[in-house]
Tab-separated table of C-alpha atoms in Angstrom:
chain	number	residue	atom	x	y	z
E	1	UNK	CA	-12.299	-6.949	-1.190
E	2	UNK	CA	-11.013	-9.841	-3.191
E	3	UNK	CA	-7.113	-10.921	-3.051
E	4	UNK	CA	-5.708	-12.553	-6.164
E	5	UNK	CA	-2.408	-12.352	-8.329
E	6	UNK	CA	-1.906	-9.002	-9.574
E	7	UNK	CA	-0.641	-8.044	-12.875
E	8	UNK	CA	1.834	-5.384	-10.449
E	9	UNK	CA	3.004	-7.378	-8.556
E	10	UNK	CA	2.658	-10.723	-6.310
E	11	UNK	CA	-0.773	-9.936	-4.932
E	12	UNK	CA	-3.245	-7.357	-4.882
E	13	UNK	CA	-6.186	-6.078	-3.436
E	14	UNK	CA	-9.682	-6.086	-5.876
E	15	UNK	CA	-12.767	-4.168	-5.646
E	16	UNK	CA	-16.054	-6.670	-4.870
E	17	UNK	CA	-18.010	-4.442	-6.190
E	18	UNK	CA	-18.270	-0.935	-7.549
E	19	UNK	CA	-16.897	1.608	-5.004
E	20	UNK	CA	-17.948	5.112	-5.427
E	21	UNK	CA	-15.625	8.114	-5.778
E	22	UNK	CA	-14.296	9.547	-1.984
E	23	UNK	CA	-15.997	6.154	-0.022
E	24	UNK	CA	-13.962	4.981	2.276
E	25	UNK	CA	-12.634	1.691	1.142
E	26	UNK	CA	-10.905	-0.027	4.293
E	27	UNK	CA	-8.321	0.184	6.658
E	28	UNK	CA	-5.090	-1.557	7.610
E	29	UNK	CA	-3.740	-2.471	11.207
E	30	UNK	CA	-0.138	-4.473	12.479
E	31	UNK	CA	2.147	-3.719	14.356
E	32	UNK	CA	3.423	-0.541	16.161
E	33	UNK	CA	7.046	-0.078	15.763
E	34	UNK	CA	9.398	2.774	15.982
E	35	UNK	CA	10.466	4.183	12.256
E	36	UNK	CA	14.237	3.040	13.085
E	37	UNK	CA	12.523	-0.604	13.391
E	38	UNK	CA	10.837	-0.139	10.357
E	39	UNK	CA	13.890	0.601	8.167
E	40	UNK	CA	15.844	-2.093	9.716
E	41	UNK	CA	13.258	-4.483	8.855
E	42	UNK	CA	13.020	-3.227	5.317
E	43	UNK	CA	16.632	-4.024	4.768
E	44	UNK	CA	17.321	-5.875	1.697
E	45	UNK	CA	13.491	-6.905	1.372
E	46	UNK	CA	11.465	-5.972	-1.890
E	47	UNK	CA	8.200	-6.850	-0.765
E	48	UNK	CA	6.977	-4.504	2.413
E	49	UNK	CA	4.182	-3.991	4.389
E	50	UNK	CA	5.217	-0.820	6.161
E	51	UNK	CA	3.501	2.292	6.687
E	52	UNK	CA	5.200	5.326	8.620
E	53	UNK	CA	2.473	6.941	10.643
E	54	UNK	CA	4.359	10.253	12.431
E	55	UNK	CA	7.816	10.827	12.048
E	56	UNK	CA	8.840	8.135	15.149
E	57	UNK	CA	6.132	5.563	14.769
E	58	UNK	CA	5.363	3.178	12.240
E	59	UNK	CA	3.041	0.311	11.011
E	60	UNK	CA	3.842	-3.537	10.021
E	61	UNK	CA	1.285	-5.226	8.789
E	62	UNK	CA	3.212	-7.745	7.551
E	63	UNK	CA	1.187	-10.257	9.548
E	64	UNK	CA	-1.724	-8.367	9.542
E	65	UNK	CA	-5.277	-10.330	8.173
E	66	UNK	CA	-6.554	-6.414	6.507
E	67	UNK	CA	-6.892	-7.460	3.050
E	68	UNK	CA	-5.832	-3.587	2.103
E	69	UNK	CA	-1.972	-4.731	3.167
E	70	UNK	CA	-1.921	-6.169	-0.486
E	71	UNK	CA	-2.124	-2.750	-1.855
E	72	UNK	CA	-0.218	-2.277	-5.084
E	73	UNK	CA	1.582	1.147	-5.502
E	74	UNK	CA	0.696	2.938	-8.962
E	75	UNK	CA	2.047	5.978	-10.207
E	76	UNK	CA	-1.759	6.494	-11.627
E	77	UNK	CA	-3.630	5.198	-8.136
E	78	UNK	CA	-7.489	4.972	-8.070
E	79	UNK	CA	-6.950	5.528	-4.058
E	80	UNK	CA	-5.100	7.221	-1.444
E	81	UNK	CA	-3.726	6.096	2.002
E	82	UNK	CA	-4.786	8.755	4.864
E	83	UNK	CA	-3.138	8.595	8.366
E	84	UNK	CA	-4.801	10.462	11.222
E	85	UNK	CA	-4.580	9.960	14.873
E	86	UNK	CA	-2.414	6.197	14.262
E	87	UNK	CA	-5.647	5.256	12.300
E	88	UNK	CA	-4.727	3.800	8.581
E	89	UNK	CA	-7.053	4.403	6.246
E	90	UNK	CA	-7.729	3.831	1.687
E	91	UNK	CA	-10.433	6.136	0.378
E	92	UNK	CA	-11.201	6.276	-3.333
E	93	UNK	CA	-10.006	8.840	-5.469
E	94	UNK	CA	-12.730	8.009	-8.564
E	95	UNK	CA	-15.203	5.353	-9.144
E	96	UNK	CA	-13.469	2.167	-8.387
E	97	UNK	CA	-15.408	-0.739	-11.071
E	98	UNK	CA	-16.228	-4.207	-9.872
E	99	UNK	CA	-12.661	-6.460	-10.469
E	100	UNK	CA	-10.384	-3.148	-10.945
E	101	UNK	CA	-7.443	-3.337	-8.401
E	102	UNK	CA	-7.164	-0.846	-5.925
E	103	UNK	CA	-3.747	1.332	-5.758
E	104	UNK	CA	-2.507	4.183	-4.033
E	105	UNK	CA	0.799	6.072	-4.597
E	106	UNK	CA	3.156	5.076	-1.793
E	107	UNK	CA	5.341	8.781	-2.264
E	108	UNK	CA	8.916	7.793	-0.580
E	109	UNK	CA	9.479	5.052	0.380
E	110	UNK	CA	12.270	2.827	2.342
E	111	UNK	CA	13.266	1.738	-1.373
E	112	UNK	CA	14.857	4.708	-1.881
E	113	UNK	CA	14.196	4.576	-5.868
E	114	UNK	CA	16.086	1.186	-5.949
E	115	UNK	CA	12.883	-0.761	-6.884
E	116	UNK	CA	11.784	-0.582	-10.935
E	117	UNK	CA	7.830	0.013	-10.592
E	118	UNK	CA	5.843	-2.225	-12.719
E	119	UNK	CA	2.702	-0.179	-12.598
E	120	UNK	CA	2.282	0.436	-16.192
E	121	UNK	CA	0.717	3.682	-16.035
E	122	UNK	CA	1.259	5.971	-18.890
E	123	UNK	CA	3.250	8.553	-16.068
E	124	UNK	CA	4.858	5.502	-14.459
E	125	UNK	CA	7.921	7.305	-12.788
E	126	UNK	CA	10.056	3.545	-13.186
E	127	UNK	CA	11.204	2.723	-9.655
E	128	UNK	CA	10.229	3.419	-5.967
């Protein structure tokens, strides 16, 4: 995975190369926290790097080194975020081409719709 600026938003998360449909594309670790941690944290911030794994537990990854915490959101994503036993991990929902950024569809989030989304996708839904 490459890192550079991302036409989203700050930075994203770029394919290296070609990354067929349903592969597995990384994972993402941080911090354990409870969920009531993670909303206090996300208090008045724009930029997060949280990801509720159960309905008590969640991940920060703000200071995490997984490339994959630079995810964009898209309301159009070429990948999806799955969550099983704690584990985080982004598997490919199509062919991903060399240099395309890789985005999943965050669902809810601690935004609570008060974020525009900058996605540009033809269905873009406007906020998070």
């Amino acid at each position: 995975m490459n890192l550079r600026r991302s036409r989203i938003d700050g930075f994203g998360v770029f394919a290296a190369e070609a990354i067929a449909a349903e592969a597995c594309i990384g994972g993402l670790t941080g911090e354990a926290i409870t969920v009531a941690e993670a909303r206090r944290r996300a208090e008045g911030r724009q930029r997060l790097m949280l990801v509720e794994i159960s309905p008590s537990r969640a991940i920060d990854a703000t200071r995490s080194d997984d490339a994959m915490r630079f995810t964009n959101h898209s309301c159009a994503p070429n990948a999806r975020i799955q969550v099983e036993q704690g584990d985080i991990r982004f598997f490919a929902l199509r062919e991903i081409a060399l240099g395309e950024e890789i985005t999943v569809d965050y669902g809810l989030t601690h935004h609570q719709g008060r974020l525009q989304c900058r996605c540009g996708a033809d269905n873009c839904q406007g906020q998070l």
